[in-house]
Short mmCIF file of C-alpha atoms in Angstrom, two decimals:
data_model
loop_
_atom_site.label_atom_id
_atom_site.label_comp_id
_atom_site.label_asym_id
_atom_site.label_seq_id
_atom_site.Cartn_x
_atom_site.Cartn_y
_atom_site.Cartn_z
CA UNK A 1 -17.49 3.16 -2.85
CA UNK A 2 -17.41 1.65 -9.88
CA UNK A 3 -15.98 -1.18 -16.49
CA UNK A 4 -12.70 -1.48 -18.77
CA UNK A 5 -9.64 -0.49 -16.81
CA UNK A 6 -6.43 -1.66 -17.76
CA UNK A 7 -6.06 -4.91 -15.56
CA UNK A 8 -2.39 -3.41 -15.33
CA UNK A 9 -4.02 -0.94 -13.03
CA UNK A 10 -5.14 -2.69 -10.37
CA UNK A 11 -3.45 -2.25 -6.97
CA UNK A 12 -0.41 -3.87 -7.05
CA UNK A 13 0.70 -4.74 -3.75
CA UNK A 14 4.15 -4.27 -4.06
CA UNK A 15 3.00 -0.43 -4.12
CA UNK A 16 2.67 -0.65 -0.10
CA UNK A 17 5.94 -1.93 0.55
CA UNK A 18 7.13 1.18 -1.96
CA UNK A 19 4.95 3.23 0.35
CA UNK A 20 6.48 2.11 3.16
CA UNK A 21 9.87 2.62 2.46
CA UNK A 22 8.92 5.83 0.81
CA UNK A 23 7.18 7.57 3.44
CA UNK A 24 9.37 8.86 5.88
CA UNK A 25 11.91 10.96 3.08
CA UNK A 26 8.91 11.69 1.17
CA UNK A 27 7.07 13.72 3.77
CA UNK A 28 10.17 15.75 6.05
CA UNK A 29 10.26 18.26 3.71
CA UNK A 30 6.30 18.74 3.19
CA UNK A 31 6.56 18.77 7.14
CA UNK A 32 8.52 21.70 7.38
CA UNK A 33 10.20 20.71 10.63
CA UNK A 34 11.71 17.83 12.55
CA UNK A 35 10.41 14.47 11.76
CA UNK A 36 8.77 13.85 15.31
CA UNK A 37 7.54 17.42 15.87
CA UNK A 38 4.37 17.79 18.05
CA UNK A 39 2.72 19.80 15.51
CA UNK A 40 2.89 16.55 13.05
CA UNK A 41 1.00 14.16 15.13
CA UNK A 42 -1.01 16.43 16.97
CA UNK A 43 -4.59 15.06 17.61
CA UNK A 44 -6.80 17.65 15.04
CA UNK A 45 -9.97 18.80 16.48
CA UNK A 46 -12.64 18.80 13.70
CA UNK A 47 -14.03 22.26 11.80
CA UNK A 48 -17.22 23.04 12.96
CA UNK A 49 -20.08 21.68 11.35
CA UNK A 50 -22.37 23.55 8.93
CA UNK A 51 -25.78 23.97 9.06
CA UNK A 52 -27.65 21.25 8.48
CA UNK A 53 -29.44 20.70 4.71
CA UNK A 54 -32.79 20.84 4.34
CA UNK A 55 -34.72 17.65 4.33
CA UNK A 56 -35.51 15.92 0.86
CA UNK A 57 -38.39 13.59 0.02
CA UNK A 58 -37.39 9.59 0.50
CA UNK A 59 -34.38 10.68 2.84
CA UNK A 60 -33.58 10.86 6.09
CA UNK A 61 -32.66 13.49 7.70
CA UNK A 62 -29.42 13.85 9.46
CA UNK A 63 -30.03 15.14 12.62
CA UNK A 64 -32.41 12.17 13.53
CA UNK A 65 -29.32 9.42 12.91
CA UNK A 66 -27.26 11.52 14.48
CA UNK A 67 -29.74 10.98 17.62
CA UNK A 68 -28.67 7.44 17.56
CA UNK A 69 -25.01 8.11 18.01
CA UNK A 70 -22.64 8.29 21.17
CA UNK A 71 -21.90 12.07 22.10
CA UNK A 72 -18.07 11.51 21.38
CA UNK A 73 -19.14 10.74 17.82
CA UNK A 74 -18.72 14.29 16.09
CA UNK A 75 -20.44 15.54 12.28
CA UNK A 76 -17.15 16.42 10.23
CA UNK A 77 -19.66 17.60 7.17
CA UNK A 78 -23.43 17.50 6.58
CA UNK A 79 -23.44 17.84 3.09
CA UNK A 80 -22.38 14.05 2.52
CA UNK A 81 -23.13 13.39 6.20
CA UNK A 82 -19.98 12.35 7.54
CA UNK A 83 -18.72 11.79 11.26
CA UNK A 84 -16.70 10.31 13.43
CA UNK A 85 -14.85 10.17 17.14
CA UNK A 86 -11.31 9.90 18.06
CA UNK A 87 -8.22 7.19 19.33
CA UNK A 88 -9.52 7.84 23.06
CA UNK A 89 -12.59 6.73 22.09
CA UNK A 90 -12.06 3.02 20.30
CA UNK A 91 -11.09 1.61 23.86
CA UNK A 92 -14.22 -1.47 23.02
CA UNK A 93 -12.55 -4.71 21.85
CA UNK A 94 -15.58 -4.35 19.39
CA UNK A 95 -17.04 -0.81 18.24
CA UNK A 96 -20.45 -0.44 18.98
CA UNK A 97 -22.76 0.91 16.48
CA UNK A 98 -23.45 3.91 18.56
CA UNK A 99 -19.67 4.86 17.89
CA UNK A 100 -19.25 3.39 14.71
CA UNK A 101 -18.49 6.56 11.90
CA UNK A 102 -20.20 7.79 9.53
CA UNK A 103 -19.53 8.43 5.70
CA UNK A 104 -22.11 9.16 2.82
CA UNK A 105 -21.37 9.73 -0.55
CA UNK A 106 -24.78 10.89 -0.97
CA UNK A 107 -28.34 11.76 0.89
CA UNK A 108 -29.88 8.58 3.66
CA UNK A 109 -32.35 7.07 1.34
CA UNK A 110 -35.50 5.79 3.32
CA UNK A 111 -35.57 2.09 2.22
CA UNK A 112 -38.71 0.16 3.17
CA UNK A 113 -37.38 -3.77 3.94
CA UNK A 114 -40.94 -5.22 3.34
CA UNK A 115 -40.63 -4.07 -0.48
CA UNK A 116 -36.62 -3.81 -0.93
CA UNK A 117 -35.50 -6.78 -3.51
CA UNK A 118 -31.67 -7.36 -4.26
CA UNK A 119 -31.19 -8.18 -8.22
CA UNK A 120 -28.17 -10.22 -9.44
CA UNK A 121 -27.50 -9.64 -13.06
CA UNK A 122 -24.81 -9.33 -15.93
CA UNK A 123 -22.48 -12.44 -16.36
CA UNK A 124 -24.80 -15.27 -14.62
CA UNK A 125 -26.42 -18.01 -16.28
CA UNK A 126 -29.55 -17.85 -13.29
CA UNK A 127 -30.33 -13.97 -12.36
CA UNK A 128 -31.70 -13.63 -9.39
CA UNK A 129 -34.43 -11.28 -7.50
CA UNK A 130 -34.87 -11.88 -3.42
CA UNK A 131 -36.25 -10.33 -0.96
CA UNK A 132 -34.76 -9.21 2.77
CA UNK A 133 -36.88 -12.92 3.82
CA UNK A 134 -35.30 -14.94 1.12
CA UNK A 135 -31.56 -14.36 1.58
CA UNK A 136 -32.06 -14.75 5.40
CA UNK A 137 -33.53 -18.39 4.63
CA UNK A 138 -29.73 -18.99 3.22
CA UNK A 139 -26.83 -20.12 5.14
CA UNK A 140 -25.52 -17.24 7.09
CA UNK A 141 -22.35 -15.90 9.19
CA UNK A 142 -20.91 -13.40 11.97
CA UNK A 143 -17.58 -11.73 11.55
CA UNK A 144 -15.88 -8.85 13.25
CA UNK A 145 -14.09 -7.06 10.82
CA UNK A 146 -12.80 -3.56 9.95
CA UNK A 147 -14.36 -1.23 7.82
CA UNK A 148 -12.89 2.44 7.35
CA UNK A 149 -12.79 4.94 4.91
CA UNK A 150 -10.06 5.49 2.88
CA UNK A 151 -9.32 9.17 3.55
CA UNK A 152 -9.25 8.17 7.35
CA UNK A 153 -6.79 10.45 9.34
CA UNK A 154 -6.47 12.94 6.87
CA UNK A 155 -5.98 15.62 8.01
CA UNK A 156 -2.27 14.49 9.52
CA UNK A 157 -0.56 14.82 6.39
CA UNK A 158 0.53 18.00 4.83
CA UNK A 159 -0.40 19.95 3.08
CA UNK A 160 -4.01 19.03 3.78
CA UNK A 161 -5.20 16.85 0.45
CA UNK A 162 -8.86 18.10 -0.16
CA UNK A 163 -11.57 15.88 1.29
CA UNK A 164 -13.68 14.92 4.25
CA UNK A 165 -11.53 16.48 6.83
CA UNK A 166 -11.08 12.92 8.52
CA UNK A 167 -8.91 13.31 12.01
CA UNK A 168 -5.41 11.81 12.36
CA UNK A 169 -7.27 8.63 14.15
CA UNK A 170 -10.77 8.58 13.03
CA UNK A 171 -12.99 6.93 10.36
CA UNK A 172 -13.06 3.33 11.52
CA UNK A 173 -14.43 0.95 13.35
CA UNK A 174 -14.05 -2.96 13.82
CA UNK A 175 -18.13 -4.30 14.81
CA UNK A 176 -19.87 -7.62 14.51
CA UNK A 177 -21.68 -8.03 10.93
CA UNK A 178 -23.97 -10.83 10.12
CA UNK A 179 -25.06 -12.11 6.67
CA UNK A 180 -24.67 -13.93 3.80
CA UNK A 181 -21.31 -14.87 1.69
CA UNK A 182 -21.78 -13.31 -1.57
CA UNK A 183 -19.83 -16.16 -2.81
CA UNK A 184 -22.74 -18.13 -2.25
CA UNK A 185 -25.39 -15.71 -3.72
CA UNK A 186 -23.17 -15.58 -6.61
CA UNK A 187 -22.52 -19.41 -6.54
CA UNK A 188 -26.47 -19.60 -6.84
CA UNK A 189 -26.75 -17.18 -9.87
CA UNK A 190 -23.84 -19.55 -11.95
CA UNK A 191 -21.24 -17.35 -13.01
CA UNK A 192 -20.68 -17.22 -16.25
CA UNK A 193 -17.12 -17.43 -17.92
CA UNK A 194 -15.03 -14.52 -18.93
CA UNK A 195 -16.37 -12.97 -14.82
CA UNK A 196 -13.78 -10.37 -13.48
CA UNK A 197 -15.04 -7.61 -11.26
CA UNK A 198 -17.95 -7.51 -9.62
CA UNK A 199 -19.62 -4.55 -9.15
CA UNK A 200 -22.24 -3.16 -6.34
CA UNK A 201 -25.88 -0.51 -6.78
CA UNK A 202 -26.85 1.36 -3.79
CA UNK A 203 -30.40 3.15 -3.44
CA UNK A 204 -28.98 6.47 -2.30
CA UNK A 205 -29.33 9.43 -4.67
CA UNK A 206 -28.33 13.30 -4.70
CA UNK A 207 -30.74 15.93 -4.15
CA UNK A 208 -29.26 16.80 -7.99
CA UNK A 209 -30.69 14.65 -10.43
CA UNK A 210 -27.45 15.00 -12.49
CA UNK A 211 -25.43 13.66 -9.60
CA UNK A 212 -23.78 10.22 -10.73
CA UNK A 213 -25.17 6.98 -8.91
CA UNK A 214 -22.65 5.50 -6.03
CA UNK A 215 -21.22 1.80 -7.67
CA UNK A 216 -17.89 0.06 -7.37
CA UNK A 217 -16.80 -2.61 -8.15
CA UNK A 218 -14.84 -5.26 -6.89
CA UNK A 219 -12.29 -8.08 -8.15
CA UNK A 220 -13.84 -11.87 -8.25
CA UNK A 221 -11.77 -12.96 -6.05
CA UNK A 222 -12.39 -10.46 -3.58
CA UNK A 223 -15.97 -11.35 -4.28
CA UNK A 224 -15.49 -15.21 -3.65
CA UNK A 225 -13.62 -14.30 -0.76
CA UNK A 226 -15.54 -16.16 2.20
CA UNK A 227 -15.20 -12.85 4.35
CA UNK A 228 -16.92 -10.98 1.87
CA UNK A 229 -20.56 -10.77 2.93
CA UNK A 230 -24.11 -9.45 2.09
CA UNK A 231 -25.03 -8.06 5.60
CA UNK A 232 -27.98 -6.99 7.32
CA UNK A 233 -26.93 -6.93 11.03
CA UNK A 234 -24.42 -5.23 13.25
CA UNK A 235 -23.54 -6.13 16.61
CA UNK A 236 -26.42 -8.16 16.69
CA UNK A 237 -29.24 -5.69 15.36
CA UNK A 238 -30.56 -4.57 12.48
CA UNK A 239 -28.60 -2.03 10.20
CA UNK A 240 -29.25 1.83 11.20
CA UNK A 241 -30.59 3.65 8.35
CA UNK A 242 -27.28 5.85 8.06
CA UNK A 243 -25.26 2.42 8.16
CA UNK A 244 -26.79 1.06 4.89
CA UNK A 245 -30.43 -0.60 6.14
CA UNK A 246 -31.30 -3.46 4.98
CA UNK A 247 -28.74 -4.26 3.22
CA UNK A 248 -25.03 -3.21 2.76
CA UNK A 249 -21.63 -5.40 0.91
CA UNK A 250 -19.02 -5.88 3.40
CA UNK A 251 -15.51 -5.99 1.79
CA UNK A 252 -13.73 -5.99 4.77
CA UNK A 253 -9.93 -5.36 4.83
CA UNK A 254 -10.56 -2.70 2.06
CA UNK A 255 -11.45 0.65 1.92
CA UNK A 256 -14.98 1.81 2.83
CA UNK A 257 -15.98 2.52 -0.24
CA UNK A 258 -16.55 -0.78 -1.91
CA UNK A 259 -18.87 -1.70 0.75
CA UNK A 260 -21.85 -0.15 -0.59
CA UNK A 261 -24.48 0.41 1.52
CA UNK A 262 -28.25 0.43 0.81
CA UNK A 263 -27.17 -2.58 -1.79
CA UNK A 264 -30.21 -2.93 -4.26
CA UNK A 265 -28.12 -4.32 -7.40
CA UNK A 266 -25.08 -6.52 -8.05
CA UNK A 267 -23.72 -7.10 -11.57
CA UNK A 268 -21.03 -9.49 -12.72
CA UNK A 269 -19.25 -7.72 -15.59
CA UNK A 270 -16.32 -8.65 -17.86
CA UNK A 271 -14.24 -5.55 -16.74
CA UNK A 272 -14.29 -3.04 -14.19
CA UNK A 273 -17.16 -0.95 -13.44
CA UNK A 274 -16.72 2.36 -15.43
CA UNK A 275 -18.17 5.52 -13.42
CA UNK A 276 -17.27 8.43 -11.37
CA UNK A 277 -16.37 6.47 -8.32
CA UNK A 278 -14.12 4.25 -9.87
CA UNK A 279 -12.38 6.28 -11.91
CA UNK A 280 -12.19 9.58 -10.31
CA UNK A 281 -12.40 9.18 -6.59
CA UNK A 282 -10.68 6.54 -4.65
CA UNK A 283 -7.45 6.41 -7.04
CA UNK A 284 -3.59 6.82 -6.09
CA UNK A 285 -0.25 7.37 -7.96
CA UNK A 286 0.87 4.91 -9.23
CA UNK A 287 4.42 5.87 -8.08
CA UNK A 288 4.93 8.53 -5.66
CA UNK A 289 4.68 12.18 -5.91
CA UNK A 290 5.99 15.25 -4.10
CA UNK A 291 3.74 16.53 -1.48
CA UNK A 292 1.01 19.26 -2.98
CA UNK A 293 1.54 18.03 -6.53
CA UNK A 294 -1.89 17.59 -8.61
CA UNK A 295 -2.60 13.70 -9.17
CA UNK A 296 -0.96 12.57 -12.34
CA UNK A 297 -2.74 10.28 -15.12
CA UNK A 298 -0.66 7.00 -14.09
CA UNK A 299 -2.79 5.80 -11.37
CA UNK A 300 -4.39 2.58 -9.71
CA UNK A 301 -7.43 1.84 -7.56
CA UNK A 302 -7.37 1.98 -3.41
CA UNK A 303 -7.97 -1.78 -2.42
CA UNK A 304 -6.42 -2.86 0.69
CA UNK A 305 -5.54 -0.62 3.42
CA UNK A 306 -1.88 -1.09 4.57
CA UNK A 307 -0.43 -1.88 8.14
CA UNK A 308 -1.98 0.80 10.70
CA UNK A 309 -2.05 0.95 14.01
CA UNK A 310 -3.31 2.99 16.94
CA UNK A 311 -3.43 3.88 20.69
CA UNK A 312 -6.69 4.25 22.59
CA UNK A 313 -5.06 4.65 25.76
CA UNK A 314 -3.97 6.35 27.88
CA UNK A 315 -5.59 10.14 26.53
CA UNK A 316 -3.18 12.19 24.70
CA UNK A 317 -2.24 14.43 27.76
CA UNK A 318 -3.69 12.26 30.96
CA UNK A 319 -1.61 12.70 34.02
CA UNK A 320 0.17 10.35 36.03
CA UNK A 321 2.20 10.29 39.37
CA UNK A 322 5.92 8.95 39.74
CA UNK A 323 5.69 4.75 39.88
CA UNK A 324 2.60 4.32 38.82
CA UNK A 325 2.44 1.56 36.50
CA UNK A 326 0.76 3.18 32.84
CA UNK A 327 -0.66 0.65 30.85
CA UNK A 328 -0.58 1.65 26.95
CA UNK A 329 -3.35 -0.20 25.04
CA UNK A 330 -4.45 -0.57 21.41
CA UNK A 331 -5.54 -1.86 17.90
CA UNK A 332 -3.52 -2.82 14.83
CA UNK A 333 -4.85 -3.80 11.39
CA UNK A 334 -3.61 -4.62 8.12
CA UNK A 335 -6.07 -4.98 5.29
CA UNK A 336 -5.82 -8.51 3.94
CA UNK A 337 -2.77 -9.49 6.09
CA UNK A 338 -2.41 -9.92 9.65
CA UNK A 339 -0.48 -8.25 12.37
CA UNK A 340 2.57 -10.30 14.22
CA UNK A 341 3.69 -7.48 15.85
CA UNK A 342 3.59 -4.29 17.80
CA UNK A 343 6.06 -2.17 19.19
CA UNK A 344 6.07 0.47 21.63
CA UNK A 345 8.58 3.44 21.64
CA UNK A 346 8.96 5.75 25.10
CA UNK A 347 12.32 7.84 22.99
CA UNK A 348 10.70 9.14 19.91
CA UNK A 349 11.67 5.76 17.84
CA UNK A 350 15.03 5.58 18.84
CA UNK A 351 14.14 2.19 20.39
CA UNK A 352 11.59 -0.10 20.46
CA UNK A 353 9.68 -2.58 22.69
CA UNK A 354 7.71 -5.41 21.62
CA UNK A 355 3.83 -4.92 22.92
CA UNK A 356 1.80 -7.99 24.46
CA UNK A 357 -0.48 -9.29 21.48
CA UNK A 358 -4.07 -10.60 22.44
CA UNK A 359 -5.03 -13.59 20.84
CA UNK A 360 -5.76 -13.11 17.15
CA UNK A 361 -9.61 -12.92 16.35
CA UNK A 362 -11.56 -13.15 12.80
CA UNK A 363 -9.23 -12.74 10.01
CA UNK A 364 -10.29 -8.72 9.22
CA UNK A 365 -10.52 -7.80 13.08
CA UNK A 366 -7.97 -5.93 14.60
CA UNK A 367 -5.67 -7.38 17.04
CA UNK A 368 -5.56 -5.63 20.60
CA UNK A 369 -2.56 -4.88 22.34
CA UNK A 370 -0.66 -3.18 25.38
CA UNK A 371 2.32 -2.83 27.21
CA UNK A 372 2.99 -1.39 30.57
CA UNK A 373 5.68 1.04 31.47
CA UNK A 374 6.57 2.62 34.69
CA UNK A 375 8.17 6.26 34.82
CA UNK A 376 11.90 6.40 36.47
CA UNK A 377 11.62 10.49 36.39
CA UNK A 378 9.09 13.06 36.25
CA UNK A 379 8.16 14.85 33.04
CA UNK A 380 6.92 14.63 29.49
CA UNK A 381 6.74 11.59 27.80
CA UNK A 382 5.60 10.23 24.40
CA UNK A 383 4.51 6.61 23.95
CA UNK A 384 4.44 5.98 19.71
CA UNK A 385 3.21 2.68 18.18
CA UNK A 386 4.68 0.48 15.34
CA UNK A 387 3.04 -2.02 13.67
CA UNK A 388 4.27 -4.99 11.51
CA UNK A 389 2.55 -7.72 9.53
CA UNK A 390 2.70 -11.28 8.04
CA UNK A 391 3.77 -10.24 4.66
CA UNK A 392 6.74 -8.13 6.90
CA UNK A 393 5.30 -4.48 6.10
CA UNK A 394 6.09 -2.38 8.89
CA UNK A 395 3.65 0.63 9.88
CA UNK A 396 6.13 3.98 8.26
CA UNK A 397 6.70 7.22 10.77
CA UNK A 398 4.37 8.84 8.13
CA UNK A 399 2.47 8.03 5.22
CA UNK A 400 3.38 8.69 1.79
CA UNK A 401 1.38 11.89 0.40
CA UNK A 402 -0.94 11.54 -1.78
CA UNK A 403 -3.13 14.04 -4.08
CA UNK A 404 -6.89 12.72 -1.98
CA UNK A 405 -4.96 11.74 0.59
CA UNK A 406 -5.72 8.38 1.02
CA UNK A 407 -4.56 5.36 3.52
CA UNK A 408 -3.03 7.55 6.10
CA UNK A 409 -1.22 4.97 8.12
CA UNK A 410 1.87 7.18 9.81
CA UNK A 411 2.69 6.08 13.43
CA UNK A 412 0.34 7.26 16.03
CA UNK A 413 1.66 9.29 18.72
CA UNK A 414 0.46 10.47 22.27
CA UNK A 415 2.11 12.58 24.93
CA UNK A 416 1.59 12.44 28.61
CA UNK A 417 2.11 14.05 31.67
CA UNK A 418 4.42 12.29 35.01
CA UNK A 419 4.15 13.74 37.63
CA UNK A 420 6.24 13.61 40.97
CA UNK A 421 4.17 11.96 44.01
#
């Protein structure tokens, strides 16, 4: 969600186009079966949840954020609290907060605003201390944008990669956020020469004292980036406790995990941060490797999620009669690109149609789309989506496996039912 990495192992971006050109050989044998079985784009239900962990001093517990959350919205683990709904259910042009997921790396610290101060240190010439008051006297901006995690959709590939048992379409969400640029907080503090990665504190802590702190880091220029904020709203209100309250870094475009939430501390260092979360969690291959093989030593850091797409409607299995006119709707993203196209397939990929694009919103919001189709006979069919962006990555049949499984981005399919009138 972390100093001194080899600057040779940041993500390189030419690693998604390898990806996608990668992915579809790289997976049929890990499938075990044709490459557009049912059983490899089947809609996962979630395990059931444990029992819920006994509360700890200065933390919320989880069953009273969970009160704040949609029924659809289902706990994937309690122990980080994680959750999260499915495809069907991201059918809002913007998420609300009441469906927006969930994913702690540690416990829901209780944070009281009237005392919280956010430190800027490290490689600044003016350090700074404010106050929730202070940085909402500064100039200030509203952005949809995506934020989801980067093991979102898991659980399609196979084998399973250990980790929060994410389902094939949740573990994102695209809501309003309001704050402050941290270009401009930074701006304020005067970076100081010889600046490379920025790197973010959050206030939440492990019921083990040994547990290491959540920080990440980010490049500079991701920092400067004028999407990049210092947020203390969504959709319009005040953070939720379980969504980082007061104050949270929005990286948007990237994965989850640099967006710290509960932000108490930012330092400007020379390198990147050097801790548990940068250098043991959220890493990939550098190249690829076979499905089920352990992760090798040559890797770089998750940044930017790659071309994805999905279908919110119709439901996986809804039923309609012969003639009826079926509308298929949904998002597409592409972490610091854009999306130019989508395409819709009604013969397993054989062909493809191009989808009506809405009008493209903020640069890290996802672009709606849909297409409408009308049966000519009665019986199964399956509607998949394909997504392309401006840099000309297309969306792959299925994502390249990876040892954490990360960026699951394979093409989303649904199946439904016509039926003769």
């Amino acid at each position: 969600m972390e100093q001194g990495q080899d600057k040779d192992a940041k993500f390189d971006p030419k690693r998604r186009d390898f990806v996608t050109r990668v992915g579809q050989a790289g997976m049929l044998t890990a499938l075990g079966g044709p490459l557009f079985s049912t059983a490899a784009f089947a809609q996962t239900a979630p395990p059931p949840a444990p029992s819920a962990p006994p509360a700890v001093p200065g933390t919320v517990p989880n069953a009273v954020v969970m009160t704040e959350k949609d029924g659809v919205v289902k706990v994937l683990t309690e122990t980080p609290l994680t959750a999260s709904t499915v495809a069907e259910h991201y059918h809002d042009a913007v998420t609300p907060t009441r469906r927006m997921f969930i994913r702690n790396n540690l416990l829901i610290p209780e944070v009281d605003a009237a005392t919280h101060k956010l430190t800027v240190t490290g490689l600044v010439a003016k350090p700074l201390e404010l106050n929730l008051d202070e940085l909402k006297k500064l100039p200030h901006v509203t952005i949809q944008a995506m934020l989801e995690c980067a093991g979102a959709g898991r659980t399609a590939y196979q084998p399973l990669p250990r980790g929060t048992p994410w389902p094939p379409t949740g573990g994102f969400g695209c809501p309003r956020w309001t704050g402050v640029r941290l270009g401009d907080v930074l701006k304020a503090a005067e970076i100081k020469p010889g600046a490379v990665h920025v790197a973010f504190f959050g206030a939440d802590f492990s019921a083990v004292a040994t547990a290491p702190p959540v920080v990440r880091s980010i490049p500079l220029s991701k920092a400067m980036e004028p999407n990049t904020l210092i947020a203390w709203d969504i959709n319009g209100e005040p953070l939720p406790k379980v969504h980082g309250f007061p104050l949270r870094a929005l990286v948007p475009g990237w994965a989850g995990s640099a967006s710290i939430k509960w932000l108490k501390g930012i330092e400007v260092l020379d390198a990147p941060f050097k801790g548990t979360y940068m250098d043991d969690s959220y890493r990939m291959p550098r190249h690829a490797v076979a499905p089920g093989e352990k992760m090798p030593a040559d890797t770089v850091m998750i940044e930017a999620w790659p071309v994805k797409s999905i279908i919110t409607s119709p439901a996986s299995g809804a039923k309609f009669s012969l003639g009826q006119t079926v509308l298929i709707e949904g998002k597409a993203w592409s972490g610091d690109n854009t999306i130019t196209k989508v395409e819709i397939s009604m013969d397993e990929g054989v062909t493809w149609r191009s989808a009506r694009l809405a009008r493209q919103g903020d640069k890290y919001a996802w672009r709606l789309f849909s297409f409408g189709w009308k049966a000519e006979r009665p019986g199964y069919v399956t509607f998949l989506a394909r997504a392309t962006d401006n840099a000309g990555n297309i969306q792959p049949m299925i994502a390249t496996w990876n040892p954490l499984g990360y960026y699951w981005n394979g093409i989303h399919r649904i199946g439904v039912v016509i039926e003769q009138a």
